[in-house]
Structures are given as structure tokens and as C-alpha cells.
PDB file of C-alpha atoms in Angstrom:
ATOM      1  CA  MET X 141     -37.412   2.315  -0.834  1.00  0.00           C
ATOM      2  CA  SER X 142     -34.336   4.414  -0.004  1.00  0.00           C
ATOM      3  CA  LYS X 143     -31.754   4.616  -2.750  1.00  0.00           C
ATOM      4  CA  ILE X 144     -27.972   4.325  -2.909  1.00  0.00           C
ATOM      5  CA  VAL X 145     -26.551   5.819  -6.095  1.00  0.00           C
ATOM      6  CA  VAL X 146     -23.103   4.575  -7.099  1.00  0.00           C
ATOM      7  CA  LEU X 147     -21.482   6.836  -9.691  1.00  0.00           C
ATOM      8  CA  GLN X 148     -19.385   4.020 -11.107  1.00  0.00           C
ATOM      9  CA  GLN X 149     -20.037   0.870 -13.076  1.00  0.00           C
ATOM     10  CA  LEU X 150     -19.790  -2.079 -10.670  1.00  0.00           C
ATOM     11  CA  THR X 151     -19.437  -5.765 -11.392  1.00  0.00           C
ATOM     12  CA  GLU X 152     -22.318  -7.953 -10.274  1.00  0.00           C
ATOM     13  CA  SER X 153     -20.167  -9.255  -7.428  1.00  0.00           C
ATOM     14  CA  GLN X 154     -19.360  -5.746  -6.206  1.00  0.00           C
ATOM     15  CA  LYS X 155     -22.982  -4.660  -6.464  1.00  0.00           C
ATOM     16  CA  GLN X 156     -24.023  -7.757  -4.526  1.00  0.00           C
ATOM     17  CA  LYS X 157     -21.650  -6.870  -1.681  1.00  0.00           C
ATOM     18  CA  VAL X 158     -23.291  -3.461  -1.361  1.00  0.00           C
ATOM     19  CA  GLN X 159     -26.768  -4.991  -1.525  1.00  0.00           C
ATOM     20  CA  GLU X 160     -25.926  -7.541   1.164  1.00  0.00           C
ATOM     21  CA  ALA X 161     -24.690  -4.742   3.420  1.00  0.00           C
ATOM     22  CA  ALA X 162     -27.902  -2.739   2.860  1.00  0.00           C
ATOM     23  CA  PRO X 163     -30.745  -5.138   1.930  1.00  0.00           C
ATOM     24  CA  SER X 164     -33.453  -2.518   2.462  1.00  0.00           C
ATOM     25  CA  TYR X 165     -31.920  -0.095  -0.069  1.00  0.00           C
ATOM     26  CA  GLU X 166     -32.242   0.052  -3.823  1.00  0.00           C
ATOM     27  CA  ILE X 167     -28.787   0.067  -5.393  1.00  0.00           C
ATOM     28  CA  VAL X 168     -28.340   2.049  -8.611  1.00  0.00           C
ATOM     29  CA  ALA X 169     -24.877   1.846 -10.156  1.00  0.00           C
ATOM     30  CA  VAL X 170     -24.460   4.244 -13.055  1.00  0.00           C
ATOM     31  CA  PRO X 171     -21.393   5.888 -14.639  1.00  0.00           C
ATOM     32  CA  VAL X 172     -21.220   9.661 -14.142  1.00  0.00           C
ATOM     33  CA  ARG X 173     -21.826  10.302 -17.838  1.00  0.00           C
ATOM     34  CA  GLU X 174     -25.193   8.507 -17.564  1.00  0.00           C
ATOM     35  CA  ALA X 175     -26.249   9.978 -14.220  1.00  0.00           C
ATOM     36  CA  SER X 176     -29.177  12.382 -14.239  1.00  0.00           C
ATOM     37  CA  ASP X 177     -31.058  14.638 -11.857  1.00  0.00           C
ATOM     38  CA  SER X 178     -33.950  12.182 -11.843  1.00  0.00           C
ATOM     39  CA  ILE X 179     -31.678   9.389 -10.586  1.00  0.00           C
ATOM     40  CA  LEU X 180     -30.180  11.614  -7.884  1.00  0.00           C
ATOM     41  CA  ALA X 181     -33.577  13.019  -6.833  1.00  0.00           C
ATOM     42  CA  GLU X 182     -34.134   9.992  -4.592  1.00  0.00           C
ATOM     43  CA  ALA X 183     -30.547   9.384  -3.481  1.00  0.00           C
ATOM     44  CA  GLU X 184     -30.094   9.156   0.272  1.00  0.00           C
ATOM     45  CA  ILE X 185     -26.506   7.928  -0.128  1.00  0.00           C
ATOM     46  CA  ILE X 186     -24.105   8.665  -2.966  1.00  0.00           C
ATOM     47  CA  LEU X 187     -20.931   6.703  -3.608  1.00  0.00           C
ATOM     48  CA  GLY X 188     -18.672   8.805  -5.820  1.00  0.00           C
ATOM     49  CA  TRP X 189     -18.703  12.426  -6.923  1.00  0.00           C
ATOM     50  CA  SER X 190     -18.738  14.602 -10.016  1.00  0.00           C
ATOM     51  CA  ARG X 191     -18.547  18.367 -10.401  1.00  0.00           C
ATOM     52  CA  LYS X 192     -20.949  17.943 -13.298  1.00  0.00           C
ATOM     53  CA  LEU X 193     -23.644  16.889 -10.794  1.00  0.00           C
ATOM     54  CA  GLN X 194     -22.625  19.243  -8.006  1.00  0.00           C
ATOM     55  CA  ASP X 195     -25.303  21.913  -8.405  1.00  0.00           C
ATOM     56  CA  PHE X 196     -28.152  19.428  -8.192  1.00  0.00           C
ATOM     57  CA  ILE X 197     -26.622  17.449  -5.313  1.00  0.00           C
ATOM     58  CA  LEU X 198     -26.220  20.655  -3.294  1.00  0.00           C
ATOM     59  CA  SER X 199     -29.757  21.817  -4.038  1.00  0.00           C
ATOM     60  CA  ASP X 200     -32.853  21.158  -1.937  1.00  0.00           C
ATOM     61  CA  LYS X 201     -34.040  18.784  -4.648  1.00  0.00           C
ATOM     62  CA  CYS X 202     -31.462  16.143  -3.653  1.00  0.00           C
ATOM     63  CA  PRO X 203     -32.169  14.373  -0.327  1.00  0.00           C
ATOM     64  CA  VAL X 204     -28.607  13.061   0.106  1.00  0.00           C
ATOM     65  CA  GLN X 205     -27.557  12.449   3.707  1.00  0.00           C
ATOM     66  CA  TRP X 206     -24.124  10.942   3.138  1.00  0.00           C
ATOM     67  CA  ILE X 207     -21.512  11.023   0.386  1.00  0.00           C
ATOM     68  CA  GLN X 208     -18.710   8.462   0.237  1.00  0.00           C
ATOM     69  CA  THR X 209     -16.129   9.792  -2.206  1.00  0.00           C
ATOM     70  CA  TRP X 210     -14.350   7.571  -4.694  1.00  0.00           C
ATOM     71  CA  SER X 211     -11.085   9.389  -3.997  1.00  0.00           C
ATOM     72  CA  ALA X 212      -8.834   9.700  -0.962  1.00  0.00           C
ATOM     73  CA  GLY X 213      -8.513  13.463  -1.302  1.00  0.00           C
ATOM     74  CA  VAL X 214     -11.457  15.736  -0.584  1.00  0.00           C
ATOM     75  CA  ASP X 215      -9.812  19.106  -1.314  1.00  0.00           C
ATOM     76  CA  LYS X 216     -11.892  19.528  -4.494  1.00  0.00           C
ATOM     77  CA  MET X 217     -15.177  18.914  -2.683  1.00  0.00           C
ATOM     78  CA  PRO X 218     -17.503  21.866  -1.866  1.00  0.00           C
ATOM     79  CA  MET X 219     -17.058  21.268   1.847  1.00  0.00           C
ATOM     80  CA  GLU X 220     -18.591  24.506   3.074  1.00  0.00           C
ATOM     81  CA  GLN X 221     -21.834  23.826   1.182  1.00  0.00           C
ATOM     82  CA  LEU X 222     -21.895  20.172   2.234  1.00  0.00           C
ATOM     83  CA  GLU X 223     -21.430  21.157   5.851  1.00  0.00           C
ATOM     84  CA  GLN X 224     -24.255  23.698   5.572  1.00  0.00           C
ATOM     85  CA  LYS X 225     -26.459  20.980   4.119  1.00  0.00           C
ATOM     86  CA  GLN X 226     -25.396  18.705   7.015  1.00  0.00           C
ATOM     87  CA  VAL X 227     -24.216  15.962   4.675  1.00  0.00           C
ATOM     88  CA  LEU X 228     -21.878  13.356   6.111  1.00  0.00           C
ATOM     89  CA  LEU X 229     -18.710  13.031   4.037  1.00  0.00           C
ATOM     90  CA  THR X 230     -16.307  10.105   4.035  1.00  0.00           C
ATOM     91  CA  SER X 231     -13.265   9.571   1.845  1.00  0.00           C
ATOM     92  CA  ALA X 232     -11.540   6.553   0.345  1.00  0.00           C
ATOM     93  CA  ASN X 233      -8.395   7.267   2.355  1.00  0.00           C
ATOM     94  CA  GLY X 234      -6.386   4.052   2.781  1.00  0.00           C
ATOM     95  CA  VAL X 235      -7.267   2.573  -0.582  1.00  0.00           C
ATOM     96  CA  HIS X 236      -3.950   3.827  -1.983  1.00  0.00           C
ATOM     97  CA  THR X 237      -1.609   2.620   0.750  1.00  0.00           C
ATOM     98  CA  ILE X 238       0.033  -0.227  -1.171  1.00  0.00           C
ATOM     99  CA  PRO X 239       0.314   1.265  -4.693  1.00  0.00           C
ATOM    100  CA  ILE X 240       1.483   4.715  -3.569  1.00  0.00           C
ATOM    101  CA  SER X 241       4.028   3.414  -1.064  1.00  0.00           C
ATOM    102  CA  GLU X 242       5.382   1.127  -3.799  1.00  0.00           C
ATOM    103  CA  GLN X 243       5.508   4.052  -6.250  1.00  0.00           C
ATOM    104  CA  ILE X 244       7.478   6.089  -3.716  1.00  0.00           C
ATOM    105  CA  PHE X 245      10.053   3.317  -3.649  1.00  0.00           C
ATOM    106  CA  ALA X 246      10.021   3.091  -7.442  1.00  0.00           C
ATOM    107  CA  TYR X 247      11.208   6.707  -7.548  1.00  0.00           C
ATOM    108  CA  MET X 248      13.765   6.154  -4.787  1.00  0.00           C
ATOM    109  CA  LEU X 249      15.229   3.025  -6.329  1.00  0.00           C
ATOM    110  CA  ALA X 250      15.353   4.657  -9.759  1.00  0.00           C
ATOM    111  CA  PHE X 251      17.315   7.589  -8.362  1.00  0.00           C
ATOM    112  CA  SER X 252      19.650   5.476  -6.242  1.00  0.00           C
ATOM    113  CA  ARG X 253      20.518   3.149  -9.129  1.00  0.00           C
ATOM    114  CA  ASN X 254      20.464   5.874 -11.815  1.00  0.00           C
ATOM    115  CA  LEU X 255      17.689   4.074 -13.693  1.00  0.00           C
ATOM    116  CA  HIS X 256      16.012   7.275 -14.846  1.00  0.00           C
ATOM    117  CA  ARG X 257      19.123   8.169 -16.844  1.00  0.00           C
ATOM    118  CA  ALA X 258      19.583   4.592 -18.055  1.00  0.00           C
ATOM    119  CA  VAL X 259      16.074   4.574 -19.553  1.00  0.00           C
ATOM    120  CA  ARG X 260      16.753   7.873 -21.325  1.00  0.00           C
ATOM    121  CA  ASN X 261      20.071   6.557 -22.634  1.00  0.00           C
ATOM    122  CA  GLN X 262      18.347   3.403 -23.867  1.00  0.00           C
ATOM    123  CA  GLY X 263      16.091   5.558 -26.036  1.00  0.00           C
ATOM    124  CA  LYS X 264      19.219   7.107 -27.563  1.00  0.00           C
ATOM    125  CA  HIS X 265      21.044   3.741 -27.888  1.00  0.00           C
ATOM    126  CA  ALA X 266      23.774   5.235 -25.702  1.00  0.00           C
ATOM    127  CA  TRP X 267      26.067   3.043 -23.576  1.00  0.00           C
ATOM    128  CA  ASP X 268      26.866   5.402 -20.702  1.00  0.00           C
ATOM    129  CA  GLU X 269      28.358   4.068 -17.474  1.00  0.00           C
ATOM    130  CA  SER X 270      28.696   7.473 -15.815  1.00  0.00           C
ATOM    131  CA  GLY X 271      26.597   8.635 -12.905  1.00  0.00           C
ATOM    132  CA  THR X 272      26.389   8.249  -9.151  1.00  0.00           C
ATOM    133  CA  PHE X 273      25.168   4.928  -7.789  1.00  0.00           C
ATOM    134  CA  THR X 274      24.042   4.671  -4.183  1.00  0.00           C
ATOM    135  CA  GLU X 275      21.925   2.441  -1.960  1.00  0.00           C
ATOM    136  CA  LEU X 276      18.917   3.072   0.244  1.00  0.00           C
ATOM    137  CA  HIS X 277      20.375   1.174   3.180  1.00  0.00           C
ATOM    138  CA  GLY X 278      21.436   3.592   5.910  1.00  0.00           C
ATOM    139  CA  LYS X 279      19.772   6.611   4.293  1.00  0.00           C
ATOM    140  CA  THR X 280      17.191   8.803   6.046  1.00  0.00           C
ATOM    141  CA  ILE X 281      13.657   9.135   4.719  1.00  0.00           C
ATOM    142  CA  VAL X 282      11.471  12.001   5.955  1.00  0.00           C
ATOM    143  CA  ILE X 283       7.771  11.276   5.496  1.00  0.00           C
ATOM    144  CA  VAL X 284       5.669  14.430   5.695  1.00  0.00           C
ATOM    145  CA  GLY X 285       2.063  13.499   6.379  1.00  0.00           C
ATOM    146  CA  VAL X 286       2.115  10.186   8.240  1.00  0.00           C
ATOM    147  CA  GLY X 287      -1.268   8.598   7.675  1.00  0.00           C
ATOM    148  CA  ASN X 288      -2.029   5.207   6.132  1.00  0.00           C
ATOM    149  CA  ILE X 289       0.296   5.733   3.162  1.00  0.00           C
ATOM    150  CA  GLY X 290       3.055   7.180   5.328  1.00  0.00           C
ATOM    151  CA  ALA X 291       2.859   4.242   7.727  1.00  0.00           C
ATOM    152  CA  GLY X 292       3.026   1.790   4.815  1.00  0.00           C
ATOM    153  CA  THR X 293       5.991   3.650   3.359  1.00  0.00           C
ATOM    154  CA  ALA X 294       7.776   3.543   6.710  1.00  0.00           C
ATOM    155  CA  GLN X 295       7.379  -0.238   6.882  1.00  0.00           C
ATOM    156  CA  LEU X 296       9.015  -0.616   3.472  1.00  0.00           C
ATOM    157  CA  ALA X 297      11.765   1.801   4.481  1.00  0.00           C
ATOM    158  CA  LYS X 298      12.601  -0.262   7.558  1.00  0.00           C
ATOM    159  CA  ALA X 299      12.846  -3.362   5.358  1.00  0.00           C
ATOM    160  CA  PHE X 300      15.467  -1.502   3.293  1.00  0.00           C
ATOM    161  CA  GLY X 301      17.420  -0.608   6.429  1.00  0.00           C
ATOM    162  CA  MET X 302      16.598   3.087   6.336  1.00  0.00           C
ATOM    163  CA  LYS X 303      16.229   5.558   9.180  1.00  0.00           C
ATOM    164  CA  THR X 304      12.641   6.823   9.280  1.00  0.00           C
ATOM    165  CA  ILE X 305      11.538  10.294  10.327  1.00  0.00           C
ATOM    166  CA  GLY X 306       7.877  11.275  10.299  1.00  0.00           C
ATOM    167  CA  VAL X 307       6.007  14.568  10.406  1.00  0.00           C
ATOM    168  CA  ARG X 308       2.352  14.808  11.312  1.00  0.00           C
ATOM    169  CA  ARG X 309       0.053  17.420  12.762  1.00  0.00           C
ATOM    170  CA  SER X 310      -0.391  15.655  16.097  1.00  0.00           C
ATOM    171  CA  GLY X 311       3.226  14.545  16.485  1.00  0.00           C
ATOM    172  CA  LYS X 312       1.839  11.211  17.715  1.00  0.00           C
ATOM    173  CA  GLU X 313       4.218   8.247  17.514  1.00  0.00           C
ATOM    174  CA  GLN X 314       3.756   5.632  14.813  1.00  0.00           C
ATOM    175  CA  ASP X 315       5.083   2.083  14.420  1.00  0.00           C
ATOM    176  CA  GLY X 316       7.933   2.054  11.915  1.00  0.00           C
ATOM    177  CA  ILE X 317       8.860   5.699  12.521  1.00  0.00           C
ATOM    178  CA  ASP X 318      12.107   6.156  14.436  1.00  0.00           C
ATOM    179  CA  GLN X 319      11.416   9.781  15.282  1.00  0.00           C
ATOM    180  CA  MET X 320       8.196  11.769  14.890  1.00  0.00           C
ATOM    181  CA  TYR X 321       7.952  15.553  14.592  1.00  0.00           C
ATOM    182  CA  SER X 322       4.978  17.901  14.643  1.00  0.00           C
ATOM    183  CA  MET X 323       4.301  20.284  11.771  1.00  0.00           C
ATOM    184  CA  GLU X 324       5.843  23.094  13.834  1.00  0.00           C
ATOM    185  CA  GLN X 325       9.120  21.130  13.691  1.00  0.00           C
ATOM    186  CA  LEU X 326       8.960  20.534   9.931  1.00  0.00           C
ATOM    187  CA  ASP X 327      12.167  22.387   9.051  1.00  0.00           C
ATOM    188  CA  GLU X 328      14.131  20.434  11.642  1.00  0.00           C
ATOM    189  CA  ALA X 329      12.933  17.190  10.098  1.00  0.00           C
ATOM    190  CA  LEU X 330      13.521  18.278   6.482  1.00  0.00           C
ATOM    191  CA  ALA X 331      17.142  19.153   7.201  1.00  0.00           C
ATOM    192  CA  GLN X 332      17.869  15.486   7.956  1.00  0.00           C
ATOM    193  CA  GLY X 333      16.331  13.880   4.893  1.00  0.00           C
ATOM    194  CA  ASP X 334      18.127  12.112   2.081  1.00  0.00           C
ATOM    195  CA  TYR X 335      14.652  11.496   0.688  1.00  0.00           C
ATOM    196  CA  VAL X 336      11.761  13.843   1.523  1.00  0.00           C
ATOM    197  CA  ILE X 337       8.302  12.454   0.811  1.00  0.00           C
ATOM    198  CA  ASN X 338       5.242  14.718   0.682  1.00  0.00           C
ATOM    199  CA  ILE X 339       1.961  12.874   1.328  1.00  0.00           C
ATOM    200  CA  LEU X 340       0.037  15.790   2.827  1.00  0.00           C
ATOM    201  CA  PRO X 341      -3.594  16.512   1.975  1.00  0.00           C
ATOM    202  CA  LEU X 342      -4.413  19.939   0.591  1.00  0.00           C
ATOM    203  CA  THR X 343      -5.769  22.349   3.188  1.00  0.00           C
ATOM    204  CA  GLU X 344      -5.379  26.060   3.852  1.00  0.00           C
ATOM    205  CA  GLU X 345      -2.456  25.151   6.129  1.00  0.00           C
ATOM    206  CA  THR X 346      -0.634  23.014   3.568  1.00  0.00           C
ATOM    207  CA  LYS X 347      -1.113  25.153   0.444  1.00  0.00           C
ATOM    208  CA  GLN X 348       2.369  25.965  -0.946  1.00  0.00           C
ATOM    209  CA  LEU X 349       3.895  24.641   2.267  1.00  0.00           C
ATOM    210  CA  PHE X 350       6.915  23.508   0.280  1.00  0.00           C
ATOM    211  CA  ASN X 351       8.272  26.897  -0.740  1.00  0.00           C
ATOM    212  CA  ARG X 352      11.694  28.505  -1.217  1.00  0.00           C
ATOM    213  CA  GLU X 353      12.375  28.473   2.519  1.00  0.00           C
ATOM    214  CA  ARG X 354      11.531  24.765   2.812  1.00  0.00           C
ATOM    215  CA  PHE X 355      13.735  23.726  -0.097  1.00  0.00           C
ATOM    216  CA  ALA X 356      16.532  25.884   1.321  1.00  0.00           C
ATOM    217  CA  VAL X 357      16.666  23.887   4.574  1.00  0.00           C
ATOM    218  CA  MET X 358      16.958  20.540   2.787  1.00  0.00           C
ATOM    219  CA  LYS X 359      20.294  18.924   1.983  1.00  0.00           C
ATOM    220  CA  ASP X 360      21.607  19.773  -1.470  1.00  0.00           C
ATOM    221  CA  SER X 361      21.868  15.998  -1.999  1.00  0.00           C
ATOM    222  CA  SER X 362      18.232  15.352  -1.031  1.00  0.00           C
ATOM    223  CA  LEU X 363      15.568  14.031  -3.362  1.00  0.00           C
ATOM    224  CA  PHE X 364      12.010  15.371  -3.107  1.00  0.00           C
ATOM    225  CA  ILE X 365       9.036  13.141  -3.906  1.00  0.00           C
ATOM    226  CA  ASN X 366       5.489  14.482  -4.149  1.00  0.00           C
ATOM    227  CA  VAL X 367       2.581  12.026  -4.148  1.00  0.00           C
ATOM    228  CA  GLY X 368       0.340  14.246  -2.023  1.00  0.00           C
ATOM    229  CA  ARG X 369      -1.228  17.263  -3.699  1.00  0.00           C
ATOM    230  CA  GLY X 370       0.272  19.529  -6.350  1.00  0.00           C
ATOM    231  CA  PRO X 371      -0.742  22.862  -4.772  1.00  0.00           C
ATOM    232  CA  SER X 372       1.022  21.953  -1.523  1.00  0.00           C
ATOM    233  CA  VAL X 373       4.209  22.816  -3.444  1.00  0.00           C
ATOM    234  CA  ASP X 374       5.213  26.205  -4.826  1.00  0.00           C
ATOM    235  CA  THR X 375       6.058  24.972  -8.320  1.00  0.00           C
ATOM    236  CA  ASP X 376       8.241  27.964  -9.214  1.00  0.00           C
ATOM    237  CA  ALA X 377      10.218  27.475  -6.007  1.00  0.00           C
ATOM    238  CA  LEU X 378      10.679  23.780  -6.834  1.00  0.00           C
ATOM    239  CA  VAL X 379      11.984  24.612 -10.309  1.00  0.00           C
ATOM    240  CA  GLU X 380      14.417  27.138  -8.826  1.00  0.00           C
ATOM    241  CA  ALA X 381      15.634  24.627  -6.230  1.00  0.00           C
ATOM    242  CA  LEU X 382      16.287  22.048  -8.937  1.00  0.00           C
ATOM    243  CA  GLN X 383      17.992  24.520 -11.268  1.00  0.00           C
ATOM    244  CA  SER X 384      20.214  25.966  -8.531  1.00  0.00           C
ATOM    245  CA  GLY X 385      21.165  22.607  -7.027  1.00  0.00           C
ATOM    246  CA  ALA X 386      19.482  23.380  -3.694  1.00  0.00           C
ATOM    247  CA  ILE X 387      18.080  19.836  -3.995  1.00  0.00           C
ATOM    248  CA  ALA X 388      19.364  17.010  -6.170  1.00  0.00           C
ATOM    249  CA  GLY X 389      16.196  15.819  -7.869  1.00  0.00           C
ATOM    250  CA  ALA X 390      12.478  15.177  -7.689  1.00  0.00           C
ATOM    251  CA  GLY X 391       9.979  12.395  -8.332  1.00  0.00           C
ATOM    252  CA  LEU X 392       6.610  13.995  -9.055  1.00  0.00           C
ATOM    253  CA  ASP X 393       3.168  12.472  -9.524  1.00  0.00           C
ATOM    254  CA  VAL X 394       1.078  15.569  -8.773  1.00  0.00           C
ATOM    255  CA  PHE X 395       1.459  19.119 -10.000  1.00  0.00           C
ATOM    256  CA  ASP X 396       0.241  22.688  -9.870  1.00  0.00           C
ATOM    257  CA  PRO X 397      -0.986  23.257 -12.517  1.00  0.00           C
ATOM    258  CA  GLU X 398      -2.265  19.856 -13.603  1.00  0.00           C
ATOM    259  CA  PRO X 399      -1.982  18.508 -16.225  1.00  0.00           C
ATOM    260  CA  LEU X 400       1.547  19.867 -16.413  1.00  0.00           C
ATOM    261  CA  PRO X 401       1.747  22.196 -19.464  1.00  0.00           C
ATOM    262  CA  GLU X 402       3.743  20.825 -22.395  1.00  0.00           C
ATOM    263  CA  ASP X 403       6.210  23.711 -22.262  1.00  0.00           C
ATOM    264  CA  HIS X 404       6.880  23.492 -18.515  1.00  0.00           C
ATOM    265  CA  PRO X 405      10.606  23.365 -17.602  1.00  0.00           C
ATOM    266  CA  LEU X 406      10.152  20.315 -15.349  1.00  0.00           C
ATOM    267  CA  TRP X 407       9.698  18.096 -18.412  1.00  0.00           C
ATOM    268  CA  ASP X 408      13.256  18.651 -19.623  1.00  0.00           C
ATOM    269  CA  MET X 409      15.094  18.267 -16.321  1.00  0.00           C
ATOM    270  CA  GLU X 410      17.224  15.134 -16.300  1.00  0.00           C
ATOM    271  CA  GLN X 411      17.075  14.941 -12.493  1.00  0.00           C
ATOM    272  CA  VAL X 412      13.264  14.800 -12.474  1.00  0.00           C
ATOM    273  CA  ILE X 413      10.958  11.792 -12.883  1.00  0.00           C
ATOM    274  CA  ILE X 414       7.406  12.690 -13.915  1.00  0.00           C
ATOM    275  CA  THR X 415       4.350  10.446 -13.737  1.00  0.00           C
ATOM    276  CA  PRO X 416       0.824  11.665 -14.661  1.00  0.00           C
ATOM    277  CA  HIS X 417      -1.018  11.412 -11.295  1.00  0.00           C
ATOM    278  CA  ILE X 418      -1.213   7.614 -11.426  1.00  0.00           C
ATOM    279  CA  ALA X 419       0.520   6.635  -8.173  1.00  0.00           C
ATOM    280  CA  GLY X 420      -2.707   5.355  -6.608  1.00  0.00           C
ATOM    281  CA  SER X 421      -3.956   3.424  -9.634  1.00  0.00           C
ATOM    282  CA  ASN X 422      -4.154  -0.358  -9.574  1.00  0.00           C
ATOM    283  CA  GLU X 423      -6.454  -3.287 -10.280  1.00  0.00           C
ATOM    284  CA  HIS X 424      -7.786  -3.518  -6.697  1.00  0.00           C
ATOM    285  CA  TYR X 425      -9.065   0.059  -6.416  1.00  0.00           C
ATOM    286  CA  THR X 426     -12.808  -0.556  -6.739  1.00  0.00           C
ATOM    287  CA  ASP X 427     -12.823  -3.554  -4.415  1.00  0.00           C
ATOM    288  CA  ARG X 428     -11.029  -1.535  -1.741  1.00  0.00           C
ATOM    289  CA  VAL X 429     -13.449   1.396  -2.049  1.00  0.00           C
ATOM    290  CA  ILE X 430     -16.387  -1.014  -1.713  1.00  0.00           C
ATOM    291  CA  GLU X 431     -14.804  -2.498   1.420  1.00  0.00           C
ATOM    292  CA  ILE X 432     -14.549   0.957   3.023  1.00  0.00           C
ATOM    293  CA  PHE X 433     -18.072   1.849   1.922  1.00  0.00           C
ATOM    294  CA  THR X 434     -19.731  -1.290   3.269  1.00  0.00           C
ATOM    295  CA  LYS X 435     -18.083  -0.879   6.679  1.00  0.00           C
ATOM    296  CA  ASN X 436     -19.457   2.644   6.868  1.00  0.00           C
ATOM    297  CA  LEU X 437     -22.793   1.486   5.489  1.00  0.00           C
ATOM    298  CA  GLN X 438     -23.336  -0.933   8.345  1.00  0.00           C
ATOM    299  CA  ALA X 439     -22.678   1.802  10.898  1.00  0.00           C
ATOM    300  CA  TYR X 440     -24.894   4.294   9.041  1.00  0.00           C
ATOM    301  CA  GLN X 441     -27.903   1.971   9.193  1.00  0.00           C
ATOM    302  CA  GLN X 442     -27.405   1.615  12.949  1.00  0.00           C
ATOM    303  CA  ASP X 443     -27.174   5.403  13.455  1.00  0.00           C
ATOM    304  CA  ARG X 444     -23.584   5.040  14.645  1.00  0.00           C
ATOM    305  CA  THR X 445     -20.700   7.373  13.824  1.00  0.00           C
ATOM    306  CA  LEU X 446     -19.201   6.348  10.508  1.00  0.00           C
ATOM    307  CA  PRO X 447     -16.000   4.524  11.504  1.00  0.00           C
ATOM    308  CA  VAL X 448     -13.831   4.903   8.406  1.00  0.00           C
ATOM    309  CA  ASN X 449     -12.534   8.239   7.072  1.00  0.00           C
ATOM    310  CA  LEU X 450     -15.271  10.551   8.332  1.00  0.00           C
ATOM    311  CA  VAL X 451     -14.215  14.029   7.197  1.00  0.00           C
ATOM    312  CA  ASP X 452     -13.870  16.738   9.824  1.00  0.00           C
ATOM    313  CA  TYR X 453     -15.043  19.853   8.018  1.00  0.00           C
ATOM    314  CA  SER X 454     -13.121  22.101  10.388  1.00  0.00           C
ATOM    315  CA  ARG X 455      -9.847  20.413   9.371  1.00  0.00           C
ATOM    316  CA  GLN X 456     -10.811  19.925   5.733  1.00  0.00           C
ATOM    317  CA  TYR X 457      -9.854  16.233   5.775  1.00  0.00           C
TER     318      TYR X 457
END
């Protein structure tokens, strides 16, 4: 019997959903720490990933044909080796749409209502009414990397009465986006943003895309939010932009390096909100990954192209 190895602990209900989608397969759900070469030696399909198991999975001893990652990002996957092995790769892209778009607005609302300073003053028992208070209504949000999360963010932005500008590789229009730009027009888009949101995946093209030149074209009143990938930002350039006043502040969930070192200057900047790479976390995560996986699983058994989040190795996402 062919085997599906799930590198997570599933509830009985979740395991049953996978079994119902693939009745002819044996389902083995095991946490990464308990996974072994012997379990993976018969795995045709793997749901999840671990660097700890990478060498065996990439070897001739593992018969894997398809890997469905547990994460939306695939930049840490050994894509060149997987492509050489002719392994299908799908991501969990889309599972984060609601929590990350809501986190983006948590940053924006905190900045607009000065909540980040209020929380710090609360810790000091300080009654301080100073500060600048604004509203999101009428402001311009620039969403760089309009995929599922970007589209969800745009919908929320429209509900707040904001002008929405999007940037994506194709330049293709998207519901909820007032004006779409291609990546070649990035600087033109950035110059208009009151809030600039980075949701880009990490590829060779996007590595340190947000550098000194990019921060220089933004408004000095703009706020930069990064929920994409840490290495897509030149961290030193970001620090300089914040220190010089080239931009007004930043809400950051991802970093380069990560975890952010304890002595890093970003920690002590009053105009910065830091969260520890948790923007996509919520109580529905596993159920949403299983939903993506079972849709792909049905297509896989019928020898059809996997319909959800099939990674294009040439694009690296």
C-alpha cells in the first residue's frame, strides 16, 4: 500500500479527511521529532518538511513523488535538488490570508491611533496625551506582492475607505486594487504610499529589493510593514531610513537575521513595532492546510495537474 507521511500530529477528524480523500493510501501522521528514515522509506507523498530529514528525502532511498509543504513560503526548500529528483512541490499559500491581512491592519491602526506609544507609556504608568493621531480613511496603501494575502488586504483597505495601489510581477488587475503596477514600476508606486506593505516571496529577484534607493523614494511620512520575507529587505538600509527620518516608522514581523539579535537597534526604536514572525499563526492553520492538501490529493490520484499552489521551480514560488 502506498504511504502518505504527514510530519505533524493530526486530530482523528483531520486524519479521517485525508483518508477519505485517499482511501487506497496508508496515512502515517508523525511529528518531525519522531520521524525516521524507516517511516520515510515508503513515502510516496509527504505533507510537511524538515531540514533534519532533508538528506534522506533527497536520496534515492526515499521514493517521494510529491511534497506538500506546511508553510506558504518555499524559499528555504532545496528546490534545485527537488527539481532534479522530479518531485512535485506545492505550498500552503493562501492559508494565511485572513490572519496576515488582519495583522497588517493591526500595525496600521496602532500607528494611526498612536497605540504603540500608549502601550509603552502604560508600562511606565505615564499619562501622555502627546503624539500625532490620524485615520486610515483617505490614505493610500501600496501592497507589494498582490497574491491571496494582498487581495485580502485590499478588501479590508477598501472597507476603511483607503486608496489601494498594488504591485505584482504580471501587472494583472485585481479586484479591490484601484491601480496596479508591474515590478518595473515599483518606485512609482512606492512614492505614493502612506502605508507600504511588503508581502513578496523570497527569490533571487526580491532579495534585498527594499534597499536605500527604495526607502529614499518613499514619503518621509510613510510607514513600512513587512510580513513577507526578512531577506527581501536590506536591514541596515531600513535602520538608516528610520534613524534619518526617510520613513516615519515600521511594523515588522520578519527579519534578516532572524531571530532578531537582542542588541539590534530596531528593538529600541519607538517608531517600530516588532512581532516575532507570528503574523500567520491562528487556530485554523492545520484545517486550512488539510483543505489545500486534499484538493491536490484528489487531482494527484487522477494524474491531473495539481490545482492549488504548484510551485514553478523556474520562478522559485
